[in-house]
Coordinates of C-alpha atoms in Angstrom, one line a residue:
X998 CA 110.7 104.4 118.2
X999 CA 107.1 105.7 117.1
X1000 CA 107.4 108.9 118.2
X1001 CA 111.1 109.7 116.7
X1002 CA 109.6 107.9 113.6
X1003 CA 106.3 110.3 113.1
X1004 CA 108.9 113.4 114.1
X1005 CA 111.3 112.4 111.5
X1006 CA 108.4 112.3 108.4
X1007 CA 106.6 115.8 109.8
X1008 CA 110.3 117.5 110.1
X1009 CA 110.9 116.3 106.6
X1010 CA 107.6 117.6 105.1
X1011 CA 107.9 120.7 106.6
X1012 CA 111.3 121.2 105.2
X1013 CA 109.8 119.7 102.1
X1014 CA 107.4 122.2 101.9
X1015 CA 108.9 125.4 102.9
X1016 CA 111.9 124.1 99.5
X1017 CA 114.7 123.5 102.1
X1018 CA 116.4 120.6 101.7
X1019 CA 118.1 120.1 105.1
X1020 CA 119.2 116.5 104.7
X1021 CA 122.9 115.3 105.0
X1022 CA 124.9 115.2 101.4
X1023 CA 127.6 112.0 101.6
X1024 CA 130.0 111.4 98.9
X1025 CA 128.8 108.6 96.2
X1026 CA 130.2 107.2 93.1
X1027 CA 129.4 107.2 89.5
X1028 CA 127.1 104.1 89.6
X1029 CA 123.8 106.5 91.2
X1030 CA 124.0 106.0 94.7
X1031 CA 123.1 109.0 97.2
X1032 CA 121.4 110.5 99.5
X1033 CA 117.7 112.1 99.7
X1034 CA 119.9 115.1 99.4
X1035 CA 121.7 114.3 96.6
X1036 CA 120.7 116.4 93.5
X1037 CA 122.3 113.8 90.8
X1038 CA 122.6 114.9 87.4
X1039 CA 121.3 113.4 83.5
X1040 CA 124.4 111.4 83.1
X1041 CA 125.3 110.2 79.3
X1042 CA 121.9 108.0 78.6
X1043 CA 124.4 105.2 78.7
X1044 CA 126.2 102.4 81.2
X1045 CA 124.7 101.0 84.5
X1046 CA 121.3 102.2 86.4
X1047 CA 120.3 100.3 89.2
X1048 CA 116.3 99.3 89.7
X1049 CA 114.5 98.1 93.0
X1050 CA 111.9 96.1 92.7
X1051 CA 108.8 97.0 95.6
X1052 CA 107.5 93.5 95.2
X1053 CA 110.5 91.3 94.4
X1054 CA 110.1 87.7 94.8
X1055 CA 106.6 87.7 93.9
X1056 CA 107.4 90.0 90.3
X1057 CA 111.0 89.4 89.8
X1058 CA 110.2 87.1 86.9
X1059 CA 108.1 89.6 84.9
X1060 CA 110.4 92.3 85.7
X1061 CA 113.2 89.9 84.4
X1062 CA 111.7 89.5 81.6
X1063 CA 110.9 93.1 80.6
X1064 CA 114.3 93.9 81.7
X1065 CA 115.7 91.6 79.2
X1066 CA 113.9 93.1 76.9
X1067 CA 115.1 96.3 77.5
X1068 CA 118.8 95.2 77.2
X1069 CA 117.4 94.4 74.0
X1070 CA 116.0 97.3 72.9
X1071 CA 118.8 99.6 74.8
X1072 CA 122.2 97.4 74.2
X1073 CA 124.2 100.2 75.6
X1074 CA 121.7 100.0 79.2
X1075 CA 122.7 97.6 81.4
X1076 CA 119.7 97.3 84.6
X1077 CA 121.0 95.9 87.7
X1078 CA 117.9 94.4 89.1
X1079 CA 117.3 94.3 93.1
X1080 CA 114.3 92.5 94.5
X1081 CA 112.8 94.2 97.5
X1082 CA 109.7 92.2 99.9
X1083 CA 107.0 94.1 99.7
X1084 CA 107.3 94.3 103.4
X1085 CA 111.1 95.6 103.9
X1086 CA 110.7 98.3 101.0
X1087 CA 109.7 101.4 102.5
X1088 CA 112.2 100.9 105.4
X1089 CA 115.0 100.0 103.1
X1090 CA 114.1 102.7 101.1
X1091 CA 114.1 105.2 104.0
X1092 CA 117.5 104.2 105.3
X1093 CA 119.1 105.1 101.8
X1094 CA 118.0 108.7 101.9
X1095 CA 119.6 109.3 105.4
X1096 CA 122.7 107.0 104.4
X1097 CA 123.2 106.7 100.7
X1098 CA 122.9 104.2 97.9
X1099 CA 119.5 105.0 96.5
X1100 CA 118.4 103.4 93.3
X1101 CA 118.0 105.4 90.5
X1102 CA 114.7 103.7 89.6
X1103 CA 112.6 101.9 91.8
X1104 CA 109.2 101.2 93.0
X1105 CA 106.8 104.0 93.9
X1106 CA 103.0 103.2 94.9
X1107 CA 100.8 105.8 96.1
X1108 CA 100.8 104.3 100.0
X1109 CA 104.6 105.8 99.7
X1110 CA 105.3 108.6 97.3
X1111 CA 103.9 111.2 100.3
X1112 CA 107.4 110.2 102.6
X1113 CA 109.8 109.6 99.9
X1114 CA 108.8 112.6 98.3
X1115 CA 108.6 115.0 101.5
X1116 CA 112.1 114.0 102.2
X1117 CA 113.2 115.6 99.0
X1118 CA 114.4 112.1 97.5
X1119 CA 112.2 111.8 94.5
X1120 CA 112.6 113.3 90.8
X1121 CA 109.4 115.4 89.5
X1122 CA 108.5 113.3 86.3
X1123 CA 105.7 115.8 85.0
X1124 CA 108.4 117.3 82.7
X1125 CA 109.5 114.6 81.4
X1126 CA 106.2 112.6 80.4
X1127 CA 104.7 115.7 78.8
X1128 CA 107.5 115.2 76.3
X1129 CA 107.4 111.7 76.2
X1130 CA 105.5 109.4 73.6
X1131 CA 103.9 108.2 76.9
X1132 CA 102.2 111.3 77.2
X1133 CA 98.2 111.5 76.5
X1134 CA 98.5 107.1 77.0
X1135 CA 98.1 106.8 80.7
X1136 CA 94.9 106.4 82.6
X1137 CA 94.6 109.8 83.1
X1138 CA 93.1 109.0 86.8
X1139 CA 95.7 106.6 87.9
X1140 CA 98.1 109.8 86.9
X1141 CA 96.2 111.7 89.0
X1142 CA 96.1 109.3 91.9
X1143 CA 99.5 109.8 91.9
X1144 CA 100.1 113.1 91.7
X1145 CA 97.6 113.4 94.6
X1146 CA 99.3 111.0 96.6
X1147 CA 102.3 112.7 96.7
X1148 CA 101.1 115.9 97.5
X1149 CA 99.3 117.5 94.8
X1150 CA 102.4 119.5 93.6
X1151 CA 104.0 117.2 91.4
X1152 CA 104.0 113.9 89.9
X1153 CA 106.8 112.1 91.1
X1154 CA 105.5 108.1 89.9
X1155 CA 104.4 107.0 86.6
X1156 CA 101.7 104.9 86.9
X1157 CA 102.2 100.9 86.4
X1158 CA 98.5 99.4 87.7
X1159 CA 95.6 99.4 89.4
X1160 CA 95.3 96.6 91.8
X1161 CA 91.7 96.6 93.3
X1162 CA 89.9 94.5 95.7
X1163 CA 88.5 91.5 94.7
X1164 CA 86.4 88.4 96.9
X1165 CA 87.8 85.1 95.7
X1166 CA 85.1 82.4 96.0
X1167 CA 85.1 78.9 95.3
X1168 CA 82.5 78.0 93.1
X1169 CA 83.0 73.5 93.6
X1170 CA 82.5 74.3 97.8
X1171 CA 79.5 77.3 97.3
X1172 CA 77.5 74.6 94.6
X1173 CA 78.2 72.1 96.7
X1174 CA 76.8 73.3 100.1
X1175 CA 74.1 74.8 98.0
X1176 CA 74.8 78.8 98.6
X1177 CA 74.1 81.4 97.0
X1178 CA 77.5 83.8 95.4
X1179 CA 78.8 86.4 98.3
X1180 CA 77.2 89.6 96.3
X1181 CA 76.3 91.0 99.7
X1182 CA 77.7 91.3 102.8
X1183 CA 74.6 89.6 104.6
X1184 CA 75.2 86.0 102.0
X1185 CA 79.0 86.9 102.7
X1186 CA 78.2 86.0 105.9
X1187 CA 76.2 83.3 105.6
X1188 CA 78.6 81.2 103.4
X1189 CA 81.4 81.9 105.9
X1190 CA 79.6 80.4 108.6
X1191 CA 78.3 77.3 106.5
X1192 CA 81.3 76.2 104.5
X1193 CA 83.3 75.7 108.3
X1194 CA 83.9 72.7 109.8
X1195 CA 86.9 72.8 112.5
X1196 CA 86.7 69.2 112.9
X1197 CA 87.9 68.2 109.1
X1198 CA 89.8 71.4 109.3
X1199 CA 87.4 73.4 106.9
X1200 CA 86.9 77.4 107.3
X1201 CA 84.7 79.7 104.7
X1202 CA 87.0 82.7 105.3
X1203 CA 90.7 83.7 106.2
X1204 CA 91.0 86.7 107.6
X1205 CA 94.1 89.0 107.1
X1206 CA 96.0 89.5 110.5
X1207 CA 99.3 90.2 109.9
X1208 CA 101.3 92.2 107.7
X1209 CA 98.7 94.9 105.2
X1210 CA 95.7 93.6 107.7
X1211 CA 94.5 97.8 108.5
X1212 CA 93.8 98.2 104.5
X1213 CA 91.6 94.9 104.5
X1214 CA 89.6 95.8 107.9
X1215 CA 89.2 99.1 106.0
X1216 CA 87.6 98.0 103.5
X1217 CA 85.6 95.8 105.3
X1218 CA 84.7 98.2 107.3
X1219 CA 83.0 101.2 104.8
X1220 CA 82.0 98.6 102.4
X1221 CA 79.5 97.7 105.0
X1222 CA 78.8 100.9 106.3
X1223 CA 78.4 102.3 103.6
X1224 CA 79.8 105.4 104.8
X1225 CA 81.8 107.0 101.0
X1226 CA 84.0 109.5 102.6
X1227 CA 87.3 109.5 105.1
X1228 CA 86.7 112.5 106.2
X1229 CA 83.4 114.4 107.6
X1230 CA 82.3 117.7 106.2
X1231 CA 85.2 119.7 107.8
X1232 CA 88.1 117.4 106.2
X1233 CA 89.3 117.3 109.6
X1234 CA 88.0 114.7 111.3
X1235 CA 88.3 111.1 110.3
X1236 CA 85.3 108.7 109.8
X1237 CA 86.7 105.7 110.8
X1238 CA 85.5 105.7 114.4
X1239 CA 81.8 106.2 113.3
X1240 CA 79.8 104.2 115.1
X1241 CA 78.4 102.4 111.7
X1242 CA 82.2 101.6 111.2
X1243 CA 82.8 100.2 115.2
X1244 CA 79.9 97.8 114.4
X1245 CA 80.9 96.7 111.1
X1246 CA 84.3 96.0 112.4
X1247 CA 83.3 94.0 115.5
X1248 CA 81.4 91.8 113.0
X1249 CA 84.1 91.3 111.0
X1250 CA 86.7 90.6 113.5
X1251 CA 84.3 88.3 115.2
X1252 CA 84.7 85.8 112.4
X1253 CA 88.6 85.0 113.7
X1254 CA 88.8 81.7 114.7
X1255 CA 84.9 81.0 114.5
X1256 CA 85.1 80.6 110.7
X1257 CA 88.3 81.2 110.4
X1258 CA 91.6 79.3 111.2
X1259 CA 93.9 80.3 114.2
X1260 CA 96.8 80.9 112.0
X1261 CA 95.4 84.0 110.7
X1262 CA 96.7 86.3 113.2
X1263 CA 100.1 86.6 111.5
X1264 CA 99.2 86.1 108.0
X1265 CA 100.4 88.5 106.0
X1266 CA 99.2 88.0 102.2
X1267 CA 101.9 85.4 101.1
X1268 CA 100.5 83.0 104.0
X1269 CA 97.0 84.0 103.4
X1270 CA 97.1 83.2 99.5
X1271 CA 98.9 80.2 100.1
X1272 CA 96.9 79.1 102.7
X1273 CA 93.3 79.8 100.5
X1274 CA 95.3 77.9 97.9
X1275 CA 95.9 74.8 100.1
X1276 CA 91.9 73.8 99.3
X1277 CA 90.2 74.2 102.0
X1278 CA 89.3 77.6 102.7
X1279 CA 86.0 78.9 100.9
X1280 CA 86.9 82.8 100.6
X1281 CA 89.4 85.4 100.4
X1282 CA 89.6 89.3 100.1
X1283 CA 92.9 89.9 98.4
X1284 CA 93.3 92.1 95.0
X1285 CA 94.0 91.0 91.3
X1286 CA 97.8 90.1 92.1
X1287 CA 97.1 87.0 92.8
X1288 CA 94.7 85.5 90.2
X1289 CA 97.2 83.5 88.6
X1290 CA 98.2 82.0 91.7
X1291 CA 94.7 80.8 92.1
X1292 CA 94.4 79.8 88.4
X1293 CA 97.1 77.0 89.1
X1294 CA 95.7 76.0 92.6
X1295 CA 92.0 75.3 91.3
X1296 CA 91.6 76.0 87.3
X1297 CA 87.9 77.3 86.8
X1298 CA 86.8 75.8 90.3
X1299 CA 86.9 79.5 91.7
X1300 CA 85.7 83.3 90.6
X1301 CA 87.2 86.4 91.6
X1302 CA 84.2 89.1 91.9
X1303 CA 83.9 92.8 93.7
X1304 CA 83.6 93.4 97.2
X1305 CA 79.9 92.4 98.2
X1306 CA 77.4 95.5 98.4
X1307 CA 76.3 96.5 101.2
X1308 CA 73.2 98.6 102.2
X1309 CA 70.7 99.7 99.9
X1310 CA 72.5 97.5 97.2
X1311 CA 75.6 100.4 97.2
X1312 CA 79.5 98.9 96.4
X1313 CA 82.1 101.0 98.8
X1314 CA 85.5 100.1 98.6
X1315 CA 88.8 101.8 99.7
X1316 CA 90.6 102.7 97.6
X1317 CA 93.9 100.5 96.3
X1318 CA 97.3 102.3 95.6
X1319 CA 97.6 102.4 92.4
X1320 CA 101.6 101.7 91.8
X1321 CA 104.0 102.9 90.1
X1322 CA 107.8 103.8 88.8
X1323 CA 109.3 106.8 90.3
X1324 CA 113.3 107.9 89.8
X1325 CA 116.0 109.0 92.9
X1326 CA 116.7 112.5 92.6
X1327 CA 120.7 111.0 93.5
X1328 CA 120.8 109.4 90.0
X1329 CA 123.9 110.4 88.5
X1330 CA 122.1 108.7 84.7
X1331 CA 118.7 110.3 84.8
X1332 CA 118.5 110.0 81.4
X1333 CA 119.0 106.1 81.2
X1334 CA 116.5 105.7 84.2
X1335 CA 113.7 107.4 82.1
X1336 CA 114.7 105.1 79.3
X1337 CA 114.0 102.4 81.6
X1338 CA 110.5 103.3 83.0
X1339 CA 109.4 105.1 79.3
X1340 CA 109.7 101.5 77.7
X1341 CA 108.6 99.4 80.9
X1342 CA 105.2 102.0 80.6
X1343 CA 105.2 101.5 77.1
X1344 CA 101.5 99.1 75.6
X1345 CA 103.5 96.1 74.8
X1346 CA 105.7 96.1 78.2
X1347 CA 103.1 97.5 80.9
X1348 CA 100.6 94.6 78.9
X1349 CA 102.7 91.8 79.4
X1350 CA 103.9 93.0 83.0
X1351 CA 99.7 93.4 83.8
X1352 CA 98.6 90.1 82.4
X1353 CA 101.3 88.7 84.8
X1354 CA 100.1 90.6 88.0
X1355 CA 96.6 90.5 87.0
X1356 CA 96.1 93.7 87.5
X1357 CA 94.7 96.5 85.7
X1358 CA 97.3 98.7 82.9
X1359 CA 98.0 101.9 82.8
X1360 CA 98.8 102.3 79.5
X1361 CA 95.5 102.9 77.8
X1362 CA 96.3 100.8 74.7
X1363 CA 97.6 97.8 77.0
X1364 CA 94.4 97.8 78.9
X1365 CA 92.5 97.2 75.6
X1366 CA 94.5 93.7 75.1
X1367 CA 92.9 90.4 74.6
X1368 CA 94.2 88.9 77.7
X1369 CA 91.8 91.1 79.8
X1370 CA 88.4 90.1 78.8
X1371 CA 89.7 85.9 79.7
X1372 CA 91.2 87.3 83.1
X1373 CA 87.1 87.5 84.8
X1374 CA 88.4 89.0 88.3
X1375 CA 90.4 92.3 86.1
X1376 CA 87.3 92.8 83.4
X1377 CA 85.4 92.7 86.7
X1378 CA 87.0 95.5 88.7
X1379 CA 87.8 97.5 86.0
X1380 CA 83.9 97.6 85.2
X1381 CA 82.9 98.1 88.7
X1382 CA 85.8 101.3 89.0
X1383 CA 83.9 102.8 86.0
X1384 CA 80.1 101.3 85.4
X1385 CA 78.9 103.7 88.2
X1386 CA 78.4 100.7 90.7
X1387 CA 81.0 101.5 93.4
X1388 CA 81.8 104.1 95.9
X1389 CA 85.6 104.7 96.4
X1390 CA 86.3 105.6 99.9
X1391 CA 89.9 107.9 99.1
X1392 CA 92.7 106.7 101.4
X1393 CA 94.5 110.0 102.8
X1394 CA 97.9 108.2 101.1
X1395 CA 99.1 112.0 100.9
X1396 CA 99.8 112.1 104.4
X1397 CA 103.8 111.5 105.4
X1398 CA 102.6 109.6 108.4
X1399 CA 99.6 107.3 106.6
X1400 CA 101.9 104.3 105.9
X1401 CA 103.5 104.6 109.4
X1402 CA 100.1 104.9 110.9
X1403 CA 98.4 102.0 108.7
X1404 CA 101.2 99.6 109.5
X1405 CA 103.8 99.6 112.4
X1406 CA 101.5 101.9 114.2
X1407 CA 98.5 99.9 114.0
X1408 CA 98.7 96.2 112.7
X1409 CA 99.9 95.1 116.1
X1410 CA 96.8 96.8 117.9
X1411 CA 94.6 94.9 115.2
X1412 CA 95.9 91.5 116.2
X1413 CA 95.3 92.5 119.8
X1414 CA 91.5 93.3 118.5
X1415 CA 91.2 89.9 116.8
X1416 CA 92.2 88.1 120.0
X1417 CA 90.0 90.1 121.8
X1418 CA 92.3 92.2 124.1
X1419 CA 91.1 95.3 122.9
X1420 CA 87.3 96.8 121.7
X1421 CA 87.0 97.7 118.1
X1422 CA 86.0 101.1 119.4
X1423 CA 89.1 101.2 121.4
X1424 CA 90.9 100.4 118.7
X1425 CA 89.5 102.8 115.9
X1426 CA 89.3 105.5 118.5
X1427 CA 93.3 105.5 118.4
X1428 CA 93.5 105.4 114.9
X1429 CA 91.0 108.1 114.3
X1430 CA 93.2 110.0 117.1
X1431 CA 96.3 109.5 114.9
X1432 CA 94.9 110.5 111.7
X1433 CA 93.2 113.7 113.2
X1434 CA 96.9 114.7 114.1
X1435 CA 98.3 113.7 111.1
X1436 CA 95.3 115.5 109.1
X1437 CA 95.9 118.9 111.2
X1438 CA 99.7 119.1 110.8
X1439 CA 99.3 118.2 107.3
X1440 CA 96.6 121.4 106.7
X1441 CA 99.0 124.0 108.4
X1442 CA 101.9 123.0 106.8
X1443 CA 100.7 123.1 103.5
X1444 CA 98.6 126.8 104.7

């Protein structure tokens, strides 16, 4: 299943690359639905579009909202929204452009815009903005980040938000056992260690096992390092099998079930959050989506800072997929779907969507707003992306394979790691192996 999976992407970048478009046309109606290889056309800028969600359950209600808005605004619009898990997306997303019913609009982060868009399915939106009132009011590098991620050559997501990285702490258990706040990685550490008690069913840490568990041991990994590139010299080879990124992950993964409870070997983040929320967990690394969760769980008991520095003092983090709106090349009402993600980009609509998430806006006016200077953990990581503090390790998102590698490739072998059937080095080794592949197909297609 792997192996057809990884042949399937590089087949379609290749074909992506070389502008053939090899991919099986079905018949579809007039409501959008088609195939990657589906070409679509404007439409009238009127009647139904259809919009999956990339995170439904967890935004559905914002996205409601800015939805009804829309109708508002756009009476003669009418957005059927779907809410996808987070998990499920990318595979129910793949399954559309071999078989039909794509979206017209729907979720595009920078973790998948490389494979959607290397099997033809997605709409180049560079056109488009640069005539749009949007244009000149995006973060010019989440643009970017975007545009790199799926593969330099076009921009096929508008940018939504930055979610970065962010250590929740809680400041009632830290005061009260007398520690000092987990700047570093060394009082990280120490605080983990000290806040656990398995007998009254305390831990100072949950770790991330299941489900998005490779992008947290990444992190983890060069933020303690301290190593602030992917790839060595050549661009060939990866770094994450340095032997300063083995040790750091043994460290790491030593914490399972010392200071840390069981359970974590399947959590994916919905467990994890809710289990950090239950009260008696000291720390978490998760990102700015889910501040507001922990607003409600403990008020002002808790902060939400950067990722601890790590030698000499120096801040590396991965980086975060910055996220976005992209639209099916199979739309038969183009026109309407750039209605819909112009006015969900614009200041008051990407502001109230942001203060929601917790996450940073891309519209530059939005990300001026009130609600950011109360929100701590976002004035925080938006300071550290741009004060000169941090290192951002670059995630090679552009590669087809990455989110195949980063997830069903690897999370299993992580949770074999944790529970100690395999070495780190064994582990990273593989990946490393992967990625080298992955690296050297992607350089001779594109040469």
């Amino acid at each position: 299943m792997k192996i057809s999976n990884h042949r399937s992407r590089r087949a379609a970048l290749a074909v992506a690359l070389g502008s053939v478009l090899a991919l099986t046309v079905t018949a579809c109606g007039d409501d959008g639905s088609g195939t990657g290889g589906d070409k679509g056309s404007e439409g009238s800028g009127k009647g139904e579009i259809v919009f999956w969600d990339n995170n439904g359950g967890v935004r559905t209600d914002i996205w409601k909202e800015i939805i009804a808005d829309f109708h508002k605004a756009n009476p003669d619009i009418k957005v059927e929204y779907v809410g996808i898990a987070a998990t499920e997306y990318q595979s129910k997303v793949d399954t559309a452009i071999q078989g039909g019913g794509l979206p017209d609009v729907g979720g595009v982060g920078a973790a998948m815009a490389a494979g959607f868009a290397a099997q033809g399915a997605l709409e180049p939106l560079d056109g488009r903005l640069s005539k749009s009132s949007l244009n000149g009011k995006l973060n010019e590098a989440m643009v970017e980040s975007l545009k790199s991620a799926g593969g330099g050559e076009a921009l096929y997501s508008i940018p939504t938000s930055a979610n970065n990285g962010v250590l929740y702490y809680r400041t009632d258990l830290f005061k009260a056992a007398g520690l000092d706040e987990p700047t570093t990685w060394d009082t990280f550490y120490k605080a983990a260690e000290k806040l656990t008690d398995k007998d009254e069913n305390k831990f100072g840490y949950t770790i991330r096992g299941g489900a998005g568990s490779i992008a947290q041991a990444l992190d983890a990994m060069y933020g303690q390092s301290g190593l602030t590139s992917f790839w060595d010299s050549s661009g060939e080879k990866t770094t994450v099998n340095d032997p300063k990124n083995v040790a750091a992950l043994e460290k790491y993964v030593g914490l399972y079930k010392k200071v840390t409870p069981a359970a974590d070997l399947n959590n994916d983040f919905t467990k994890m959050v809710a289990q950090f929320d239950s009260g008696t967990i000291g720390m978490l690394n998760h990102n700015l989506g889910s501040y507001q969760d922990h607003v409600k769980a403990f008020g002002d008991k808790f902060r939400g800072i950067p990722q601890p520095t790590g030698p000499g003092g120096k801040r590396v983090q991965v980086s975060n997929p910055v996220d976005g709106l992209g639209m099916f090349k199979s739309s038969k009402n183009k026109e309407a779907a750039w209605k819909f993600i112009e006015f969900a980009m614009s200041h008051e609509e990407n502001s109230k969507f942001n203060e929601s998430a917790g996450q940073v806006p891309a519209n530059n006016d939005a990300a001026k707003d009130e609600w950011i200077q109360k929100a701590e953990p976002t004035k925080l990581a938006a300071a550290a992306l741009t004060d000169g503090s941090t290192s951002i390790v670059q995630l090679p998102y552009y590669l087809p394979d990455w989110n195949t590698i980063s997830k069903a490739d690897n999370e299993p072998a992580f949770q074999k790691v944790m529970d100690g059937q395999t070495s780190a080095k064994e582990f990273l080794d593989s990946l490393a192996d992967q990625l080298n592949k992955a690296q050297a197909e992607w350089n001779e297609q594109k040469g």
